[in-house]
CSV table of C-alpha atoms and ligand atoms in Angstrom, one decimal:
chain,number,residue,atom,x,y,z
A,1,UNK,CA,75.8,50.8,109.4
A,2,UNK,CA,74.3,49.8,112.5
A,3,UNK,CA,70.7,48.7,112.0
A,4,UNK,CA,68.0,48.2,114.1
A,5,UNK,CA,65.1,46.5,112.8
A,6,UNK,CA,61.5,46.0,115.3
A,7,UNK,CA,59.3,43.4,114.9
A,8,UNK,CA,62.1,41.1,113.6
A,9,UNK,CA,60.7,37.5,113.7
A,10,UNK,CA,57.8,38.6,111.4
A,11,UNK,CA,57.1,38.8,107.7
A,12,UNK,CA,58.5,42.0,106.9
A,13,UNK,CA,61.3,42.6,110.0
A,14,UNK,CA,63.1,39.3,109.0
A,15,UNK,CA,63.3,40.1,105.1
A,16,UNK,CA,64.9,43.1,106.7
A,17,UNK,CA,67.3,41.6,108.9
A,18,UNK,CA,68.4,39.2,106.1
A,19,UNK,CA,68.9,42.0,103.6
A,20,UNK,CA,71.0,43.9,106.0
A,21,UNK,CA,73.1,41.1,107.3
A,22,UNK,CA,73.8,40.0,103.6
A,23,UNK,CA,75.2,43.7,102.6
A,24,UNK,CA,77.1,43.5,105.9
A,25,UNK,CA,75.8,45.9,108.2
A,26,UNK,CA,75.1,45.0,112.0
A,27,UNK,CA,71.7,44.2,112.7
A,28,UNK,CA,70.0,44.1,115.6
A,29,UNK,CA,66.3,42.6,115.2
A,30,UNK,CA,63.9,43.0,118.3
A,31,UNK,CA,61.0,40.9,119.0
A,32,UNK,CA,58.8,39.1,121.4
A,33,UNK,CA,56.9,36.8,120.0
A,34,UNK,CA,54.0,38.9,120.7
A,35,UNK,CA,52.2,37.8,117.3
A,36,UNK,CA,51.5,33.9,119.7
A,37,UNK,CA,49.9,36.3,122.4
A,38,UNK,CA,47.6,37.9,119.4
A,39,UNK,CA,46.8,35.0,117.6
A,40,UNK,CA,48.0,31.6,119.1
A,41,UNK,CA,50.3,29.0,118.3
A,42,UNK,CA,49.6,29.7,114.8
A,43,UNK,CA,51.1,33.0,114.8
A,44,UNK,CA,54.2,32.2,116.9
A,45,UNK,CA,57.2,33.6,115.1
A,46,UNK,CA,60.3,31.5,117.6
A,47,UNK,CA,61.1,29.4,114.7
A,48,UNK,CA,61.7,32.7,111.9
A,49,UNK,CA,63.8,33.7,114.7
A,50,UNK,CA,65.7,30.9,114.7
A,51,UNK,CA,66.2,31.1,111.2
A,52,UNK,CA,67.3,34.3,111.3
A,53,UNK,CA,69.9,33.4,113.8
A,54,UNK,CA,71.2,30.4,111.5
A,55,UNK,CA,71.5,31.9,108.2
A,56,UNK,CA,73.2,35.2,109.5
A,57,UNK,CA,76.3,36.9,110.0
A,58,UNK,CA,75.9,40.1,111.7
A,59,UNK,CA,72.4,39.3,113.8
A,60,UNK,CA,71.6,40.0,117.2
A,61,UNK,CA,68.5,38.9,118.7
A,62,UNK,CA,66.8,41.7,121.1
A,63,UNK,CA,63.8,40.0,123.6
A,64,UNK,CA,62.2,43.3,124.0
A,65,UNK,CA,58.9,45.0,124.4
A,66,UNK,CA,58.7,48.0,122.1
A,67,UNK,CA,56.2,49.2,124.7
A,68,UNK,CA,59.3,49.5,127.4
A,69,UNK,CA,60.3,52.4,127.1
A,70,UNK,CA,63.0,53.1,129.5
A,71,UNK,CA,64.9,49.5,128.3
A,72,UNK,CA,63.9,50.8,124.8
A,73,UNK,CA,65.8,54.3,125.5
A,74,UNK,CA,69.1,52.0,127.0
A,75,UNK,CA,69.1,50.0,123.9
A,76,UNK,CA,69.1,53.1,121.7
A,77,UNK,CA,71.9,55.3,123.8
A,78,UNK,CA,74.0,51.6,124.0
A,79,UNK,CA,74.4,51.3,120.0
A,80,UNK,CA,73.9,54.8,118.3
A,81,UNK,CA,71.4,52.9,115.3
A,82,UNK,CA,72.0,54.6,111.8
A,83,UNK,CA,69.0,52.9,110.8
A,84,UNK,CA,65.5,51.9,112.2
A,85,UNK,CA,63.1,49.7,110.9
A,86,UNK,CA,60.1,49.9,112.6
A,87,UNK,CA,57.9,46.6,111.2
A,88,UNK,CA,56.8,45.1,115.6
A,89,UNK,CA,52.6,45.7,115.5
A,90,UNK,CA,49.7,44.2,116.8
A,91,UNK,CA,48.7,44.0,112.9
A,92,UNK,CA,44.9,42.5,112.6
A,93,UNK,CA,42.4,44.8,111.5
A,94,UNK,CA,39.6,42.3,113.0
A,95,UNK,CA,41.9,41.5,116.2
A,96,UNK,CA,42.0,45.0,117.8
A,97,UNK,CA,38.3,45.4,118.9
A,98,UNK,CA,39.3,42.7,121.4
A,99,UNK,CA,42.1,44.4,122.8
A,100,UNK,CA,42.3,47.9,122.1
A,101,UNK,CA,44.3,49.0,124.8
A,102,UNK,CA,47.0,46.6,123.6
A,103,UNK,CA,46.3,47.6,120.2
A,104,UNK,CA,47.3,51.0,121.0
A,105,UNK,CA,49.8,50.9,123.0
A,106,UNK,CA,51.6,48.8,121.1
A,107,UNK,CA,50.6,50.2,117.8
A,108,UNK,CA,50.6,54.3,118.7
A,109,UNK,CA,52.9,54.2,122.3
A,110,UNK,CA,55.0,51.5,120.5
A,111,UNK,CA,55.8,53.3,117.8
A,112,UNK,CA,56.4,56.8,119.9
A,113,UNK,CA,58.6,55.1,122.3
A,114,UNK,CA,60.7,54.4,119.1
A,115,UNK,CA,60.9,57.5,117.3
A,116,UNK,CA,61.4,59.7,120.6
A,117,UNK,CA,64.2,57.4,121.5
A,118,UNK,CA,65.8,57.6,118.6
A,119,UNK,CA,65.3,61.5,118.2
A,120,UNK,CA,67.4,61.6,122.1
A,121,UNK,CA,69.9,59.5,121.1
A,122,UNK,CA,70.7,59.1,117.5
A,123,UNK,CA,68.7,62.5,115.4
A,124,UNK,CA,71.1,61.4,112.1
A,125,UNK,CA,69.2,58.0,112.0
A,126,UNK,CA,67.0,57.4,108.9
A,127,UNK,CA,63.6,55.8,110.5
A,128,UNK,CA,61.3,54.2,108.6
A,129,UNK,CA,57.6,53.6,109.9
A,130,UNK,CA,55.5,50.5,108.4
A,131,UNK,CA,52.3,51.7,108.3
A,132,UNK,CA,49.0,50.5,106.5
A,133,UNK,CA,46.3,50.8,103.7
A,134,UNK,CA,44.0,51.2,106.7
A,135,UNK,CA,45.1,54.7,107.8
A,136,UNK,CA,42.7,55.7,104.8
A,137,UNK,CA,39.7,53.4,106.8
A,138,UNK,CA,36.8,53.0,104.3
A,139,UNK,CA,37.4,56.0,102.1
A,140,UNK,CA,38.5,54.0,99.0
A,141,UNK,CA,35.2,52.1,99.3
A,142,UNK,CA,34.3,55.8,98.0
A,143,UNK,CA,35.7,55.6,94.9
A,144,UNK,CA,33.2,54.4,91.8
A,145,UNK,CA,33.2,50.9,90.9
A,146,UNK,CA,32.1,48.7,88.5
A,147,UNK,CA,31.6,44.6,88.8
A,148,UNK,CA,33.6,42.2,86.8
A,149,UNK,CA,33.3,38.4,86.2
A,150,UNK,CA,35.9,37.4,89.2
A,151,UNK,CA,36.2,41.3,90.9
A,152,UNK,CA,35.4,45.0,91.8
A,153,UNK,CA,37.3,47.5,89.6
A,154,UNK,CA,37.6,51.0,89.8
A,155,UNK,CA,35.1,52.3,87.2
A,156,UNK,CA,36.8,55.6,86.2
A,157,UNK,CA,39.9,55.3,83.8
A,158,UNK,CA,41.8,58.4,86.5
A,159,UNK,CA,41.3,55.5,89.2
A,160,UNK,CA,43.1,53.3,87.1
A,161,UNK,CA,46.1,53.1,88.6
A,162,UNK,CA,44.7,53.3,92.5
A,163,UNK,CA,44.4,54.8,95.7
A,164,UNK,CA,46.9,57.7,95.8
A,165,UNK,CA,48.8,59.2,99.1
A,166,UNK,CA,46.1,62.4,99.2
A,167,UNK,CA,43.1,60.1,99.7
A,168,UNK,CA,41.9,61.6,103.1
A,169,UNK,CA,42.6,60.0,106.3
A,170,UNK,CA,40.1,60.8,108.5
A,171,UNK,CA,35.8,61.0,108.7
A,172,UNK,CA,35.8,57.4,107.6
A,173,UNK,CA,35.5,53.9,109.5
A,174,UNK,CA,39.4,52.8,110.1
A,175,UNK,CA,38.5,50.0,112.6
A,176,UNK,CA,40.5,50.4,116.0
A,177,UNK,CA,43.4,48.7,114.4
A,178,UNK,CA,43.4,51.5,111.6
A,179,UNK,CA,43.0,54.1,114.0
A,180,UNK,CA,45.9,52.9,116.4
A,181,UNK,CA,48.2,53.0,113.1
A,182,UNK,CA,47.0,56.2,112.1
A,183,UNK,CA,48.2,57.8,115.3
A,184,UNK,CA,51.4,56.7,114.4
A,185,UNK,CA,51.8,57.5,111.1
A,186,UNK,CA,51.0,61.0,112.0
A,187,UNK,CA,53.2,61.1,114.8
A,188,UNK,CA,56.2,59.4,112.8
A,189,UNK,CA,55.1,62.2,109.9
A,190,UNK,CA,55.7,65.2,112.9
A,191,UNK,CA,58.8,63.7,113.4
A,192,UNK,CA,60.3,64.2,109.9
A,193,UNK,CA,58.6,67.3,109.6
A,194,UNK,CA,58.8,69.0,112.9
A,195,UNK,CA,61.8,67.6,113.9
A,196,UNK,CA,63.3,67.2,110.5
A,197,UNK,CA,64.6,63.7,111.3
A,198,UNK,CA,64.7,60.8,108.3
A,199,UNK,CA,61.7,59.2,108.7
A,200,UNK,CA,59.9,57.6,105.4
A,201,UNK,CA,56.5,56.3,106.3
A,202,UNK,CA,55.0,53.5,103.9
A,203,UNK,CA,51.7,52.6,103.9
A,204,UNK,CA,51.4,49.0,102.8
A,205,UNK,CA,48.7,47.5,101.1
A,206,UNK,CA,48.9,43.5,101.1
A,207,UNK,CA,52.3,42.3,102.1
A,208,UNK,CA,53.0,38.9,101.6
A,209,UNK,CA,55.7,36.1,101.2
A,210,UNK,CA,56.4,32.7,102.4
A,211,UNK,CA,58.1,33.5,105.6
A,212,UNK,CA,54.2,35.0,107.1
A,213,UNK,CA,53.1,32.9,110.1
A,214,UNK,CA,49.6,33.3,108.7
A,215,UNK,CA,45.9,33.2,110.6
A,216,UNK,CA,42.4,33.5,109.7
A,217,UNK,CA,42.9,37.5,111.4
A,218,UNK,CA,46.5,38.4,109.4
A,219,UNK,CA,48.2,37.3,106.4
A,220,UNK,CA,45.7,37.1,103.5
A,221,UNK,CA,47.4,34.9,100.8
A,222,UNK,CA,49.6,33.1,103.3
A,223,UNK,CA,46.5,31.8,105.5
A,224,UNK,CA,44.6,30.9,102.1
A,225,UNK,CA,47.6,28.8,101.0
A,226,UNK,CA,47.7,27.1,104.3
A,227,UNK,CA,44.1,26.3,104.2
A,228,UNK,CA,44.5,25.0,100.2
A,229,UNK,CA,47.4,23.0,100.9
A,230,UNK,CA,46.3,21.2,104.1
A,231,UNK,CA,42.3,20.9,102.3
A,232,UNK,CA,40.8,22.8,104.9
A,233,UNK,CA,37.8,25.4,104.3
A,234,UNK,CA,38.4,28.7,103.8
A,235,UNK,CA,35.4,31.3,104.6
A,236,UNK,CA,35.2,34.6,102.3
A,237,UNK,CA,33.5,37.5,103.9
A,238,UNK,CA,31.0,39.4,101.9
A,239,UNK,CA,31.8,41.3,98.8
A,240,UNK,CA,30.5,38.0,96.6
A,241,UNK,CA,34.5,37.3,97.0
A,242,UNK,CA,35.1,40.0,94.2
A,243,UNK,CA,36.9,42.0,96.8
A,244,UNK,CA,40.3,43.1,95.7
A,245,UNK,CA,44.0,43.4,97.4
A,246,UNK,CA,47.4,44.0,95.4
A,247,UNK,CA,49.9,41.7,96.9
A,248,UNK,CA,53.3,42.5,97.4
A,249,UNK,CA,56.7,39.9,98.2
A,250,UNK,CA,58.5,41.3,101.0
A,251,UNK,CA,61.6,41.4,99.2
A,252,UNK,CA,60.3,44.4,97.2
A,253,UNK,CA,59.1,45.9,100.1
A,254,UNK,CA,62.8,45.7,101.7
A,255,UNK,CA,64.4,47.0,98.2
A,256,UNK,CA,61.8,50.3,98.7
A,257,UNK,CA,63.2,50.8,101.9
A,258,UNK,CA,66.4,50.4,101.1
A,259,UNK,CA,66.2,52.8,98.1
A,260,UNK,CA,64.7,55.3,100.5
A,261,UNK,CA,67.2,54.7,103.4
A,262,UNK,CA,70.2,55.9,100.5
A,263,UNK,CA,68.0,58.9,100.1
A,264,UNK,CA,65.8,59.7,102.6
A,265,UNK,CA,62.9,62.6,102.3
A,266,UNK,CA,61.5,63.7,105.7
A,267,UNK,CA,58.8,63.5,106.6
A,268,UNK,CA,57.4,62.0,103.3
A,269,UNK,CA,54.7,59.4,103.1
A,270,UNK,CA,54.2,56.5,100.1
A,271,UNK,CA,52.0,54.0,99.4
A,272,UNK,CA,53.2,50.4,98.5
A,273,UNK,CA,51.4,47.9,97.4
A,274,UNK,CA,52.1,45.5,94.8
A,275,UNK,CA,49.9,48.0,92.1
A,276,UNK,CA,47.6,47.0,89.7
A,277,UNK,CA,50.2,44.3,88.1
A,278,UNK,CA,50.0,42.0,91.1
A,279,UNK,CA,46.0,42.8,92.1
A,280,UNK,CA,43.7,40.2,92.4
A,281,UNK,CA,40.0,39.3,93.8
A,282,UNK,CA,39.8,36.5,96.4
A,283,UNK,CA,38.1,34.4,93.7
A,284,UNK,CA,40.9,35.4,91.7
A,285,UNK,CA,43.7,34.2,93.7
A,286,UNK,CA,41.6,31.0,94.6
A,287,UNK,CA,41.3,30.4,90.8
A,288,UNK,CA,44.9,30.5,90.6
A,289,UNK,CA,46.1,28.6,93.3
A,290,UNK,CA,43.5,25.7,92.6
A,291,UNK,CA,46.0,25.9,89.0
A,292,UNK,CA,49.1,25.1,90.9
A,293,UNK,CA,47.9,22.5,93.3
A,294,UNK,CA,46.0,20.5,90.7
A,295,UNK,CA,42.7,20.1,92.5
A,296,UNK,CA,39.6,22.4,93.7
A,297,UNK,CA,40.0,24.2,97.1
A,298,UNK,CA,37.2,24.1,100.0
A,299,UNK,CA,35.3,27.6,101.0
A,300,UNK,CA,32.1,28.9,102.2
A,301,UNK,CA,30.6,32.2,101.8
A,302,UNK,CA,29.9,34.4,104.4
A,303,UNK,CA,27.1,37.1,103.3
A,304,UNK,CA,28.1,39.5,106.0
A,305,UNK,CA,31.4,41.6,104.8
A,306,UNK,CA,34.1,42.3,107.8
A,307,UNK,CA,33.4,45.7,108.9
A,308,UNK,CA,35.5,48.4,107.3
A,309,UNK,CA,36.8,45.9,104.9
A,310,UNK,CA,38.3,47.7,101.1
A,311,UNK,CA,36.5,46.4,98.7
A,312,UNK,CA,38.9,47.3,95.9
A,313,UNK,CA,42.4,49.0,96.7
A,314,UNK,CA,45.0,49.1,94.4
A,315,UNK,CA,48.1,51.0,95.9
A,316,UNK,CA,49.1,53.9,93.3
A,317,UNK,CA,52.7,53.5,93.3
A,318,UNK,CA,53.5,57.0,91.0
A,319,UNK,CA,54.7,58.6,94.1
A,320,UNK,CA,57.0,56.7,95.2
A,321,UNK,CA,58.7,55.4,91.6
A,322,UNK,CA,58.5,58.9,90.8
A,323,UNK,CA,61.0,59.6,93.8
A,324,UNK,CA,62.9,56.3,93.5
A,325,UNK,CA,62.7,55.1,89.8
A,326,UNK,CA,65.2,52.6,89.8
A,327,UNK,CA,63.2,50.8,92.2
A,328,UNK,CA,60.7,48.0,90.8
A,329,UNK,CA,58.9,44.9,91.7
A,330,UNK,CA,60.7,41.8,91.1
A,331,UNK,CA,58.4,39.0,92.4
A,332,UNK,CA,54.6,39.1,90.0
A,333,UNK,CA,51.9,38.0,91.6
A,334,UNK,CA,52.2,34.4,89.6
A,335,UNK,CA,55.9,34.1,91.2
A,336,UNK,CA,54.4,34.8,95.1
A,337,UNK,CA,51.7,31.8,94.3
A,338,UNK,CA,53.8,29.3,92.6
A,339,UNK,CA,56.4,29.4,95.5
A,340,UNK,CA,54.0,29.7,98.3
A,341,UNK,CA,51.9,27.2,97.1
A,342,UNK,CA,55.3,24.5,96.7
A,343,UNK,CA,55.8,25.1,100.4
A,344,UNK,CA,59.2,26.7,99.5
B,1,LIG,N1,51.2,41.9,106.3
B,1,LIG,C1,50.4,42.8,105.8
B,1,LIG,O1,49.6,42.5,104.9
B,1,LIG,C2,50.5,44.2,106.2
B,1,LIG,C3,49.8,45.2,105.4
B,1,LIG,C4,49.9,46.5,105.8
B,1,LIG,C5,50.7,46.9,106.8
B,1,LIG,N2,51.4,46.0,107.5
B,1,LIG,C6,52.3,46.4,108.6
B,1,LIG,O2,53.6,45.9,108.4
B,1,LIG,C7,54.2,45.7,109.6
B,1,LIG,C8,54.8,44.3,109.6
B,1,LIG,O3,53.8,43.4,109.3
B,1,LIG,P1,54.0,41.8,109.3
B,1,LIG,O4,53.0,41.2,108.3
B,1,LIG,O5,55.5,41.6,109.1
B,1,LIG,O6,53.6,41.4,110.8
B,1,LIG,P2,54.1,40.2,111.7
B,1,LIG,O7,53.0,40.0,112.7
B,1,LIG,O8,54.5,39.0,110.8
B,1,LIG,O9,55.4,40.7,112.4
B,1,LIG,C9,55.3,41.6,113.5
B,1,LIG,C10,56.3,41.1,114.5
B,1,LIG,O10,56.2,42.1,115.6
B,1,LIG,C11,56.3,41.4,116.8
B,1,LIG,N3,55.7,42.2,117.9
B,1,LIG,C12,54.4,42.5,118.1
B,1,LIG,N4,54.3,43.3,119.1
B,1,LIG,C13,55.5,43.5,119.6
B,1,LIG,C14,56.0,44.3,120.8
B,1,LIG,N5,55.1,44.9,121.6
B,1,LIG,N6,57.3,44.3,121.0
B,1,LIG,C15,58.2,43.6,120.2
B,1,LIG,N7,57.8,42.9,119.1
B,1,LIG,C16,56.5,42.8,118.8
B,1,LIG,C17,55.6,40.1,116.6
B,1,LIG,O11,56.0,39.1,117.5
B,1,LIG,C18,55.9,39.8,115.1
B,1,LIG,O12,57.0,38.9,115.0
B,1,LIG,C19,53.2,45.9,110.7
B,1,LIG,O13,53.4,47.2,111.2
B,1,LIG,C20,51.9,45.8,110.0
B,1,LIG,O14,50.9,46.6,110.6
B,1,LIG,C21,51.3,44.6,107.2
């Protein structure tokens, strides 16, 4: 196959890139480095690309804008992709209010520029759309909860298992990140459903791994790690730092897409999350990562919550292993923590 995966140099578009090169396809990863324009040095992704470049076979580097679209619609004609991962966003919930005409055009026109490319010049293709937990804005805040020792839990045993796919999407605060990547889930949805292309859209709750360029505005566990292991302070926002995220290795994120790139469903729409196996408070994971390195971590507490902020969401991953059941997490919640926090 021919592979094109966007947003290449990042967390989830090199764990791509690596899986396909390793199975021998030809992949094609595009980037810019646009996560150093978002968030600083901090955020620059050069040296993922670079390591992407050394450890594989079958890679080509793309320097290109997903917001330019006639240079987009060459590159699509030129190579006739069989598959497209679309992972290249402007990805910080908090980040968007400052920009939000970058925000959505890279996030919303981005993601069009893509899928109508790809419809002109290569209809076959199976696309698949990452999209976020956020498309559902503050709606799961809805759901009853009770408070724990260390978190928020749903309070009803038919919440148990999470936020399902038919939570509803609009009438409730997304932030202007949210909203951008709503547009384009619903877009990517027409064209699986309109168009009857292959297009999977997965809506991710906390993705994670060791290969994030974390900040304070994206990458939840990777920043906290950072912060822990170089004895900085870390600031929790509101919520009494019960507020819970299920964190997911983006290995298992790649084997979902894999599994639904052998059988893809138009059109169709999953949530994916690491579930309520690999869930965990910010106290929680501070607990546990204050195990590993042997010593107490630094943090303040900020009474003010971030706006729009879940204050416990658990992807429900029925759905999807109900579609895909030989599909399952590999990497716990313990395993993502021990090797993050060795600096592996
Ligand atoms: N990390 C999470 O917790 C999380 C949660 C839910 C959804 N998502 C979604 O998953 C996807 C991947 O997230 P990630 O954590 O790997 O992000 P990331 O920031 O690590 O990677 C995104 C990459 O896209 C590139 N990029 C940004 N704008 C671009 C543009 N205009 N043209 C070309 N490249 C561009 C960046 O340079 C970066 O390398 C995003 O769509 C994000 O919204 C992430």
């Amino acid at each position: 196959m021919k592979v094109l995966v966007t947003g290449s140099s990042g967390l989830i578009g090199s764990e791509a890139v690596l899986h396909f090169d390793r199975a021998g396809h030809r992949v094609f990863g595009l980037d810019n480095n646009m996560r150093r324009e978002f968030f600083g040095p901090a955020g620059d992704t050069r040296w993922n690309q670079e390591r992407l470049v050394g450890a594989c076979e079958h890679f080509t580097h793309v320097e290109l804008d997903i917001r330019d679209r006639p240079r987009l619609l060459e590159l699509f004609q030129q190579e006739r992709f069989d598959l497209v991962i679309h992972c290249a966003a402007q990805p910080s919930h908090d980040k968007a209010k400052e920009i939000p005409f970058v925000d959505f055009d890279v996030n919303a026109v981005g993601t069009l520029n893509l899928l109508e490319s790809c419809r002109l010049a290569s209809p076959e293709a199976v696309f698949i759309f990452m999209s976020t937990n956020k498309v559902y804005g503050d709606a799961p805040n809805e759901v009853p909860l009770q408070e724990l020792p260390t978190r928020w839990d749903y309070a009803r045993p038919e919440d148990h298992q999470g936020i399902r796919e038919d939570c509803r999407i609009d009438r409730t605060m997304h932030s202007l990140f949210g909203a951008s990547k709503t547009a384009a889930d619903v877009v990517a949805q027409e064209y699986g459903r309109y168009f009857g292309m292959n297009v999977g859209v997965f809506r991710g709750g906390c993705l994670t791994g060791e290969h994030h360029s974390g900040v304070q505005l994206h990458g939840f566990l990777s920043y906290l790690v950072k912060v822990a292991r170089s004895n900085e302070t870390y600031s929790i926002f509101g919520y009494k730092g019960k507020q819970v995220r299920d964190q997911i290795h983006s290995h298992d994120v790649i084997s979902a897409f894999a599994a639904f790139a052998s059988a893809p469903r138009p059109g169709e729409v999953y949530n994916l999350g690491g579930g309520r196996a690999n869930s965990a408070s910010v106290l929680e994971c501070i607990d546990q990562i204050e195990r590993l390195l042997g010593r107490k971590m630094q943090h303040t507490y900020v009474e003010q919550a971030r706006k729009g902020d879940h204050i416990c969401y658990i992807s429900d991953l029925t759905k999807f292993r109900a579609h895909f059941p030989k599909w399952s997490l590999e990497w716990s919640l313990d395993r993502i923590l021990e090797t993050m926090v060795a600096g592996r």
